[in-house]
mmCIF file of C-alpha atoms in Angstrom:
data_model
loop_
_atom_site.group_PDB
_atom_site.id
_atom_site.type_symbol
_atom_site.label_atom_id
_atom_site.label_comp_id
_atom_site.label_asym_id
_atom_site.label_seq_id
_atom_site.Cartn_x
_atom_site.Cartn_y
_atom_site.Cartn_z
ATOM 1 C CA MET A 232 0.496 -0.010 -0.055
ATOM 2 C CA THR A 233 1.201 3.896 -1.352
ATOM 3 C CA GLU A 234 2.322 6.049 0.947
ATOM 4 C CA GLN A 235 -0.710 8.256 -1.199
ATOM 5 C CA THR A 236 -2.895 5.733 -0.132
ATOM 6 C CA VAL A 237 -2.431 5.822 3.372
ATOM 7 C CA GLN A 238 -3.217 9.109 3.209
ATOM 8 C CA GLN A 239 -6.163 9.835 0.805
ATOM 9 C CA GLU A 240 -7.988 6.770 3.432
ATOM 10 C CA THR A 241 -7.609 9.138 6.582
ATOM 11 C CA VAL A 242 -7.936 11.975 5.037
ATOM 12 C CA SER A 243 -12.189 12.674 6.546
ATOM 13 C CA ARG A 244 -14.719 12.816 3.733
ATOM 14 C CA SER A 245 -15.707 15.930 1.377
ATOM 15 C CA ARG A 246 -19.136 17.149 3.252
ATOM 16 C CA TRP A 247 -20.710 17.313 -0.747
ATOM 17 C CA SER A 248 -19.671 13.142 -0.791
ATOM 18 C CA THR A 249 -20.858 13.255 2.957
ATOM 19 C CA ALA A 250 -24.611 15.163 1.567
ATOM 20 C CA LEU A 251 -24.778 13.311 -1.005
ATOM 21 C CA VAL A 252 -24.614 9.773 0.101
ATOM 22 C CA SER A 253 -27.094 10.937 3.025
ATOM 23 C CA ALA A 254 -29.598 12.723 1.475
ATOM 24 C CA LEU A 255 -30.024 9.319 -0.429
ATOM 25 C CA GLY A 256 -28.806 6.409 1.884
ATOM 26 C CA GLY A 257 -30.408 8.323 5.016
ATOM 27 C CA PRO A 258 -28.484 9.012 7.874
ATOM 28 C CA PHE A 259 -27.648 5.491 8.618
ATOM 29 C CA GLY A 260 -25.476 5.702 4.894
ATOM 30 C CA GLY A 261 -24.411 8.783 5.789
ATOM 31 C CA PHE A 262 -22.599 7.999 9.128
ATOM 32 C CA LEU A 263 -21.034 4.911 7.824
ATOM 33 C CA TRP A 264 -19.494 6.892 4.775
ATOM 34 C CA ILE A 265 -17.962 8.791 6.897
ATOM 35 C CA GLY A 266 -17.218 6.196 9.730
ATOM 36 C CA ALA A 267 -19.246 6.492 12.307
ATOM 37 C CA GLY A 268 -20.162 3.436 12.816
ATOM 38 C CA LYS A 269 -21.643 3.470 16.455
ATOM 39 C CA LEU A 270 -22.565 7.130 15.232
ATOM 40 C CA ALA A 271 -25.383 4.823 12.254
ATOM 41 C CA VAL A 272 -26.159 2.385 14.751
ATOM 42 C CA ILE A 273 -27.565 4.721 17.064
ATOM 43 C CA SER A 274 -29.182 7.078 14.072
ATOM 44 C CA LEU A 275 -30.685 3.838 13.490
ATOM 45 C CA PHE A 276 -32.488 3.574 16.738
ATOM 46 C CA VAL A 277 -33.504 6.672 17.708
ATOM 47 C CA ILE A 278 -34.889 7.390 14.272
ATOM 48 C CA SER A 279 -36.751 4.505 13.615
ATOM 49 C CA ALA A 280 -38.461 4.794 17.483
ATOM 50 C CA VAL A 281 -38.837 8.346 17.286
ATOM 51 C CA SER A 282 -41.247 7.376 13.350
ATOM 52 C CA ILE A 283 -42.814 4.903 14.608
ATOM 53 C CA ALA A 284 -43.657 7.042 18.058
ATOM 54 C CA LEU A 285 -44.521 10.238 15.935
ATOM 55 C CA CYS A 286 -46.849 8.053 13.565
ATOM 56 C CA TYR A 287 -48.705 5.926 16.400
ATOM 57 C CA ILE A 288 -49.685 9.298 18.207
ATOM 58 C CA GLY A 289 -50.354 10.990 15.057
ATOM 59 C CA ILE A 290 -48.459 13.736 13.141
ATOM 60 C CA PRO A 291 -50.534 17.121 14.035
ATOM 61 C CA VAL A 292 -52.455 19.132 11.157
ATOM 62 C CA VAL A 293 -52.960 22.910 10.680
ATOM 63 C CA PRO A 294 -56.476 22.887 10.570
ATOM 64 C CA GLY A 295 -58.073 23.710 7.230
ATOM 65 C CA MET A 296 -54.747 23.953 5.434
ATOM 66 C CA ASP A 297 -54.830 21.869 2.612
ATOM 67 C CA LEU A 298 -51.228 20.336 2.725
ATOM 68 C CA ALA A 299 -51.627 18.216 0.127
ATOM 69 C CA ALA A 300 -49.191 19.744 -2.579
ATOM 70 C CA ALA A 301 -46.619 20.268 0.353
ATOM 71 C CA GLY A 302 -46.909 15.713 0.574
ATOM 72 C CA ASN A 303 -45.132 15.352 -3.069
ATOM 73 C CA PHE A 304 -42.280 17.683 -2.672
ATOM 74 C CA SER A 305 -41.691 15.530 1.281
ATOM 75 C CA GLY A 306 -39.339 13.472 -0.527
ATOM 76 C CA ILE A 307 -37.314 16.126 -0.943
ATOM 77 C CA GLY A 308 -37.208 17.919 2.286
ATOM 78 C CA LEU A 309 -36.255 14.222 3.899
ATOM 79 C CA MET A 310 -33.802 13.981 1.843
ATOM 80 C CA ILE A 311 -32.071 18.008 3.102
ATOM 81 C CA LEU A 312 -33.065 17.342 7.103
ATOM 82 C CA ARG A 313 -30.999 13.894 6.082
ATOM 83 C CA ALA A 314 -28.014 15.698 5.007
ATOM 84 C CA THR A 315 -27.715 18.370 7.255
ATOM 85 C CA LEU A 316 -28.078 15.849 10.380
ATOM 86 C CA VAL A 317 -25.012 13.574 9.354
ATOM 87 C CA VAL A 318 -22.935 17.092 7.638
ATOM 88 C CA PRO A 319 -21.648 18.248 10.501
ATOM 89 C CA PHE A 320 -19.900 15.690 11.605
ATOM 90 C CA ALA A 321 -18.287 15.052 8.306
ATOM 91 C CA HIS A 322 -14.693 16.589 9.836
ATOM 92 C CA ARG A 323 -14.809 14.411 13.420
ATOM 93 C CA PHE A 324 -14.216 10.902 11.324
ATOM 94 C CA LYS A 325 -11.736 9.080 9.363
ATOM 95 C CA PRO A 326 -13.264 6.754 6.753
ATOM 96 C CA ASP A 327 -10.663 4.189 7.550
ATOM 97 C CA LYS A 328 -13.278 1.110 8.496
ATOM 98 C CA TRP A 329 -13.903 -1.281 6.255
ATOM 99 C CA TYR A 330 -17.748 -0.544 6.456
ATOM 100 C CA ALA A 331 -17.316 3.112 5.152
ATOM 101 C CA GLN A 332 -15.996 2.107 1.541
ATOM 102 C CA GLY A 333 -18.272 2.781 -1.332
ATOM 103 C CA VAL A 334 -19.309 -0.918 -1.688
ATOM 104 C CA SER A 335 -20.145 -1.270 2.182
ATOM 105 C CA VAL A 336 -22.237 1.363 2.672
ATOM 106 C CA PHE A 337 -24.109 0.752 -0.451
ATOM 107 C CA VAL A 338 -24.684 -3.354 0.571
ATOM 108 C CA LEU A 339 -25.316 -1.934 4.813
ATOM 109 C CA ALA A 340 -27.241 0.853 3.339
ATOM 110 C CA PHE A 341 -29.391 -1.087 1.491
ATOM 111 C CA TYR A 342 -30.215 -3.559 3.486
ATOM 112 C CA ALA A 343 -30.976 -1.306 6.722
ATOM 113 C CA SER A 344 -33.677 0.520 4.412
ATOM 114 C CA ILE A 345 -35.146 -1.074 1.345
ATOM 115 C CA VAL A 346 -34.897 -4.608 2.863
ATOM 116 C CA ALA A 347 -36.341 -3.779 5.958
ATOM 117 C CA ALA A 348 -38.762 -1.492 4.354
ATOM 118 C CA PHE A 349 -40.011 -3.764 2.099
ATOM 119 C CA VAL A 350 -40.940 -6.629 4.515
ATOM 120 C CA ILE A 351 -42.871 -3.780 7.075
ATOM 121 C CA ARG A 352 -44.795 -3.123 4.444
ATOM 122 C CA SER A 353 -45.225 -7.021 3.686
ATOM 123 C CA LEU A 354 -45.131 -9.036 6.610
ATOM 124 C CA VAL A 355 -46.692 -6.257 9.267
ATOM 125 C CA PHE A 356 -48.052 -3.090 8.180
ATOM 126 C CA GLN A 357 -48.757 -0.738 4.794
ATOM 127 C CA SER A 358 -49.885 2.929 5.556
ATOM 128 C CA PHE A 359 -52.740 4.606 2.313
ATOM 129 C CA SER A 360 -54.342 7.169 2.115
ATOM 130 C CA ILE A 361 -57.945 8.500 1.387
ATOM 131 C CA SER A 362 -59.147 9.911 -2.003
ATOM 132 C CA SER A 363 -62.079 10.198 -2.301
ATOM 133 C CA GLY A 364 -65.431 10.582 0.079
ATOM 134 C CA SER A 365 -66.764 6.811 -0.300
ATOM 135 C CA MET A 366 -66.259 6.351 3.595
ATOM 136 C CA THR A 367 -67.354 9.752 5.261
ATOM 137 C CA PRO A 368 -67.693 9.638 7.994
ATOM 138 C CA THR A 369 -65.051 7.002 9.032
ATOM 139 C CA LEU A 370 -62.631 7.891 6.783
ATOM 140 C CA ARG A 371 -62.021 11.083 5.592
ATOM 141 C CA GLU A 372 -60.302 12.923 2.216
ATOM 142 C CA GLY A 373 -56.826 13.671 2.858
ATOM 143 C CA ASP A 374 -56.891 10.804 5.484
ATOM 144 C CA TYR A 375 -53.130 8.703 6.035
ATOM 145 C CA LEU A 376 -53.482 5.582 7.813
ATOM 146 C CA PHE A 377 -51.813 2.614 9.015
ATOM 147 C CA VAL A 378 -53.477 -1.158 7.343
ATOM 148 C CA SER A 379 -52.539 -4.394 9.789
ATOM 149 C CA LYS A 380 -50.943 -6.926 6.715
ATOM 150 C CA SER A 381 -51.069 -10.126 9.166
ATOM 151 C CA ALA A 382 -54.583 -9.429 10.275
ATOM 152 C CA TYR A 383 -56.423 -11.571 7.596
ATOM 153 C CA GLY A 384 -53.024 -13.812 6.851
ATOM 154 C CA TYR A 385 -51.292 -13.118 3.229
ATOM 155 C CA SER A 386 -51.345 -13.915 -0.542
ATOM 156 C CA ARG A 387 -49.771 -13.456 -3.841
ATOM 157 C CA TYR A 388 -51.533 -9.335 -2.859
ATOM 158 C CA SER A 389 -49.612 -8.507 0.631
ATOM 159 C CA VAL A 390 -45.569 -8.443 -1.406
ATOM 160 C CA PRO A 391 -45.405 -5.402 -3.301
ATOM 161 C CA PHE A 392 -44.306 -5.501 -7.332
ATOM 162 C CA ASN A 393 -46.158 -9.088 -7.560
ATOM 163 C CA VAL A 394 -43.332 -10.891 -5.894
ATOM 164 C CA LEU A 395 -45.326 -14.617 -4.925
ATOM 165 C CA SER A 396 -47.140 -15.969 -7.127
ATOM 166 C CA PHE A 397 -50.180 -18.285 -5.383
ATOM 167 C CA ASP A 398 -52.843 -18.529 -5.001
ATOM 168 C CA GLY A 399 -54.970 -18.385 -1.199
ATOM 169 C CA ARG A 400 -53.941 -17.013 1.950
ATOM 170 C CA LEU A 401 -50.465 -18.463 3.846
ATOM 171 C CA LEU A 402 -51.683 -17.916 7.657
ATOM 172 C CA GLY A 403 -55.176 -16.828 6.897
ATOM 173 C CA ALA A 404 -58.238 -15.504 9.225
ATOM 174 C CA GLU A 405 -61.123 -14.461 9.513
ATOM 175 C CA PRO A 406 -62.360 -11.322 9.236
ATOM 176 C CA LYS A 407 -64.798 -9.982 12.003
ATOM 177 C CA ARG A 408 -67.891 -8.070 10.830
ATOM 178 C CA GLY A 409 -67.359 -4.425 9.886
ATOM 179 C CA ASP A 410 -63.509 -4.128 9.658
ATOM 180 C CA VAL A 411 -62.552 -1.029 7.530
ATOM 181 C CA MET A 412 -60.489 -3.560 5.912
ATOM 182 C CA ALA A 413 -58.353 -2.889 2.382
ATOM 183 C CA PHE A 414 -58.603 -5.151 -1.242
ATOM 184 C CA LYS A 415 -57.537 -5.045 -4.550
ATOM 185 C CA PHE A 416 -59.659 -4.208 -6.775
ATOM 186 C CA PRO A 417 -61.458 -7.333 -8.578
ATOM 187 C CA PRO A 418 -62.164 -5.690 -11.775
ATOM 188 C CA ASP A 419 -58.692 -4.276 -11.233
ATOM 189 C CA PRO A 420 -55.599 -5.259 -9.112
ATOM 190 C CA SER A 421 -53.841 -2.698 -9.103
ATOM 191 C CA VAL A 422 -55.756 -0.245 -7.036
ATOM 192 C CA ASN A 423 -56.965 -0.412 -3.570
ATOM 193 C CA TYR A 424 -60.201 -0.264 -2.007
ATOM 194 C CA ILE A 425 -60.466 0.817 1.575
ATOM 195 C CA GLN A 426 -64.145 -0.516 2.536
ATOM 196 C CA ARG A 427 -66.247 -1.861 5.789
ATOM 197 C CA ILE A 428 -67.122 -6.039 5.188
ATOM 198 C CA VAL A 429 -70.840 -6.400 6.414
ATOM 199 C CA GLY A 430 -71.266 -9.513 4.003
ATOM 200 C CA PHE A 431 -69.219 -13.559 4.501
ATOM 201 C CA PRO A 432 -69.873 -16.397 2.346
ATOM 202 C CA GLY A 433 -73.254 -18.211 2.033
ATOM 203 C CA GLU A 434 -75.009 -15.341 3.352
ATOM 204 C CA LYS A 435 -77.644 -13.518 1.219
ATOM 205 C CA ILE A 436 -77.211 -9.639 1.488
ATOM 206 C CA GLN A 437 -79.524 -7.132 0.429
ATOM 207 C CA ILE A 438 -80.398 -2.733 0.243
ATOM 208 C CA ILE A 439 -84.251 -1.801 1.085
ATOM 209 C CA ASP A 440 -85.521 1.418 1.521
ATOM 210 C CA GLY A 441 -81.678 2.071 3.122
ATOM 211 C CA MET A 442 -81.149 -0.154 5.712
ATOM 212 C CA LEU A 443 -79.013 -3.809 5.324
ATOM 213 C CA TYR A 444 -80.798 -6.298 5.587
ATOM 214 C CA ILE A 445 -78.089 -10.665 6.399
ATOM 215 C CA ASN A 446 -79.874 -12.863 5.856
ATOM 216 C CA GLU A 447 -83.596 -11.351 5.031
ATOM 217 C CA VAL A 448 -82.415 -10.008 8.997
ATOM 218 C CA ALA A 449 -82.870 -5.734 8.778
ATOM 219 C CA VAL A 450 -79.378 -4.008 10.637
ATOM 220 C CA GLY A 451 -80.443 -1.394 13.721
ATOM 221 C CA LEU A 452 -79.921 1.889 12.017
ATOM 222 C CA GLU A 453 -80.281 5.102 13.964
ATOM 223 C CA ASP A 454 -80.877 8.299 13.021
ATOM 224 C CA ILE A 455 -78.337 10.135 15.542
ATOM 225 C CA GLY A 456 -78.355 14.042 14.168
ATOM 226 C CA SER A 457 -76.614 15.465 10.950
ATOM 227 C CA PHE A 458 -72.976 15.759 9.716
ATOM 228 C CA SER A 459 -70.954 18.433 7.173
ATOM 229 C CA SER A 460 -67.808 19.474 6.130
ATOM 230 C CA GLU A 461 -66.008 21.462 3.344
ATOM 231 C CA GLU A 462 -67.535 18.576 1.318
ATOM 232 C CA PHE A 463 -70.830 18.765 2.286
ATOM 233 C CA PRO A 464 -72.156 22.672 3.696
ATOM 234 C CA ASP A 465 -75.724 21.038 3.169
ATOM 235 C CA PRO A 466 -75.934 19.377 6.283
ATOM 236 C CA VAL A 467 -76.905 15.042 5.970
ATOM 237 C CA LYS A 468 -78.602 13.033 7.488
ATOM 238 C CA LEU A 469 -76.494 10.984 10.001
ATOM 239 C CA GLN A 470 -77.057 7.422 11.694
ATOM 240 C CA ARG A 471 -75.362 4.530 13.560
ATOM 241 C CA GLU A 472 -75.489 0.895 12.058
ATOM 242 C CA THR A 473 -75.487 -1.820 13.854
ATOM 243 C CA LEU A 474 -73.940 -5.256 12.552
ATOM 244 C CA PRO A 475 -75.122 -8.813 14.153
ATOM 245 C CA GLU A 476 -72.507 -9.445 16.668
ATOM 246 C CA GLY A 477 -72.365 -5.775 17.864
ATOM 247 C CA ALA A 478 -69.580 -3.759 16.169
ATOM 248 C CA SER A 479 -71.180 0.044 15.442
ATOM 249 C CA TYR A 480 -69.930 2.592 13.695
ATOM 250 C CA THR A 481 -71.959 5.492 11.710
ATOM 251 C CA VAL A 482 -73.042 5.780 7.979
ATOM 252 C CA LEU A 483 -73.908 9.252 5.752
ATOM 253 C CA ASN A 484 -76.968 8.938 4.130
ATOM 254 C CA LEU A 485 -77.610 11.486 1.403
ATOM 255 C CA THR A 486 -80.702 10.732 0.626
ATOM 256 C CA ASP A 487 -83.745 8.789 0.676
ATOM 257 C CA SER A 488 -83.778 7.860 -3.106
ATOM 258 C CA SER A 489 -80.415 6.989 -3.894
ATOM 259 C CA ILE A 490 -79.641 4.118 -6.621
ATOM 260 C CA GLY A 491 -78.400 1.974 -4.020
ATOM 261 C CA ASP A 492 -81.176 2.366 -1.360
ATOM 262 C CA ASN A 493 -83.562 -0.511 -2.720
ATOM 263 C CA THR A 494 -80.818 -3.810 -4.373
ATOM 264 C CA ASN A 495 -81.982 -7.010 -5.468
ATOM 265 C CA SER A 496 -80.622 -9.310 -3.132
ATOM 266 C CA TRP A 497 -76.968 -11.425 -3.517
ATOM 267 C CA ILE A 498 -75.591 -14.328 -1.947
ATOM 268 C CA VAL A 499 -71.661 -14.097 -1.480
ATOM 269 C CA PRO A 500 -70.365 -16.906 -3.650
ATOM 270 C CA ALA A 501 -67.948 -19.580 -1.389
ATOM 271 C CA GLY A 502 -64.367 -17.665 -0.920
ATOM 272 C CA HIS A 503 -65.442 -14.130 -1.221
ATOM 273 C CA TYR A 504 -66.846 -11.196 0.989
ATOM 274 C CA PHE A 505 -69.093 -8.074 0.361
ATOM 275 C CA ALA A 506 -68.533 -4.432 0.921
ATOM 276 C CA LEU A 507 -69.515 -1.158 1.540
ATOM 277 C CA GLY A 508 -68.569 2.411 1.408
ATOM 278 C CA ASP A 509 -70.346 4.514 5.071
ATOM 279 C CA ASN A 510 -71.171 7.224 2.847
ATOM 280 C CA ARG A 511 -73.705 4.951 1.575
ATOM 281 C CA ASP A 512 -75.398 7.551 -1.379
ATOM 282 C CA ASP A 513 -71.962 8.057 -3.038
ATOM 283 C CA SER A 514 -69.746 4.819 -2.767
ATOM 284 C CA SER A 515 -69.032 2.725 -5.834
ATOM 285 C CA ASP A 516 -69.262 -0.896 -3.413
ATOM 286 C CA SER A 517 -69.925 -4.198 -3.768
ATOM 287 C CA ARG A 518 -73.644 -3.441 -4.730
ATOM 288 C CA PHE A 519 -72.213 -1.610 -7.843
ATOM 289 C CA SER A 520 -68.694 -2.131 -9.544
ATOM 290 C CA VAL A 521 -66.305 -3.567 -6.207
ATOM 291 C CA GLY A 522 -68.386 -6.588 -6.656
ATOM 292 C CA PHE A 523 -68.218 -9.841 -4.845
ATOM 293 C CA ILE A 524 -64.471 -9.554 -3.484
ATOM 294 C CA PRO A 525 -62.270 -12.600 -3.905
ATOM 295 C CA SER A 526 -60.577 -13.625 0.190
ATOM 296 C CA GLU A 527 -56.932 -13.622 -1.761
ATOM 297 C CA ASN A 528 -57.822 -9.874 -2.657
ATOM 298 C CA LEU A 529 -57.737 -8.359 1.277
ATOM 299 C CA VAL A 530 -54.381 -6.977 2.057
ATOM 300 C CA GLY A 531 -55.023 -6.153 5.522
ATOM 301 C CA LYS A 532 -57.361 -4.877 8.155
ATOM 302 C CA ALA A 533 -57.413 -0.855 8.343
ATOM 303 C CA VAL A 534 -55.965 0.078 11.588
ATOM 304 C CA ARG A 535 -55.060 3.348 12.621
ATOM 305 C CA LEU A 536 -55.720 6.694 11.366
ATOM 306 C CA PHE A 537 -51.497 9.523 11.389
ATOM 307 C CA TRP A 538 -52.778 12.793 9.769
ATOM 308 C CA ASN A 539 -54.709 14.490 7.464
ATOM 309 C CA SER A 540 -53.171 16.329 4.573
ATOM 310 C CA LYS A 541 -56.409 18.720 4.004
ATOM 311 C CA GLY A 542 -55.870 19.870 8.286
ATOM 312 C CA VAL A 543 -59.091 17.835 9.224
ATOM 313 C CA ASP A 544 -58.963 16.816 12.422
ATOM 314 C CA TYR A 545 -58.527 13.349 12.959
ATOM 315 C CA SER A 546 -58.266 12.800 16.978
ATOM 316 C CA SER A 547 -61.694 11.437 17.979
ATOM 317 C CA ARG A 548 -61.672 8.969 14.579
ATOM 318 C CA GLN A 549 -57.924 8.166 15.019
ATOM 319 C CA VAL A 550 -58.848 3.947 16.037
ATOM 320 C CA LEU A 551 -60.212 2.855 13.166
ATOM 321 C CA ASP A 552 -62.501 0.253 15.945
ATOM 322 C CA PRO A 553 -66.034 -0.507 14.653
ATOM 323 C CA SER A 554 -67.155 -1.090 18.376
ATOM 324 C CA GLY A 555 -69.136 2.159 18.327
ATOM 325 C CA LYS A 556 -67.133 3.457 21.534
#
């Protein structure tokens, strides 16, 4: 090894290279790049813990302010923040460790971020955003939420990029009536839907005068007041629906003469489910284009909100528990 090579290995990384590596590989990759292995590990655990805690508690909203457009630039902001955290340490360490070399940094940062994120998204939870009003008032436009991937087991739709191709479900579990679930749109599995499951295989489902009937028995439905928002400046009827097993939640009734208020009856096929949107008069659900939902199309159970990009408060709706509490 020449004297020049030894000298180069003991020279601190430049601020520009540190900023670039940190922006792309996160603080973990940035600290590895400058030779600060302990700080890399600490940053990985601290940032992971803070992220989980923040998402569990919920990210504060700015009342009445639509930050949806700003969200499109959040990636750039995060890259700047990553670089800002690491660059001040660039000249305090020497990249003379094995993990500070280019290939090592890439491999370790890749496994720590990309692979870990892939595993978590596939097996633990996945985030979704709400872009329509079909689940109002339970879910509002701009809501961001987590879906439990393990709640119903795993299918070929659980893993991104169509990596798996098996049929059926692994470690499958039956959903509960009233669950808010994410699923792949049967006519086009590239599209995600989130609606409430109300019908199980073999059951007869029908809507009569806006009331849900399961096996020819009406579920509980009572008027509890009115609902208004920016989407509904004129108050609309708010009702509480209570399913046979006790799940209870609120639904909207925009009109008493909706096309979906009186329907034919359906028998849910084996291995399929029937879902409705909580905004009953403005929801494309199993009454219409969605149809019956195959079991393998279930992605997971919606469990918790963590932000609303349109500034709509979600604290009272944060836990998606259909118990009426």
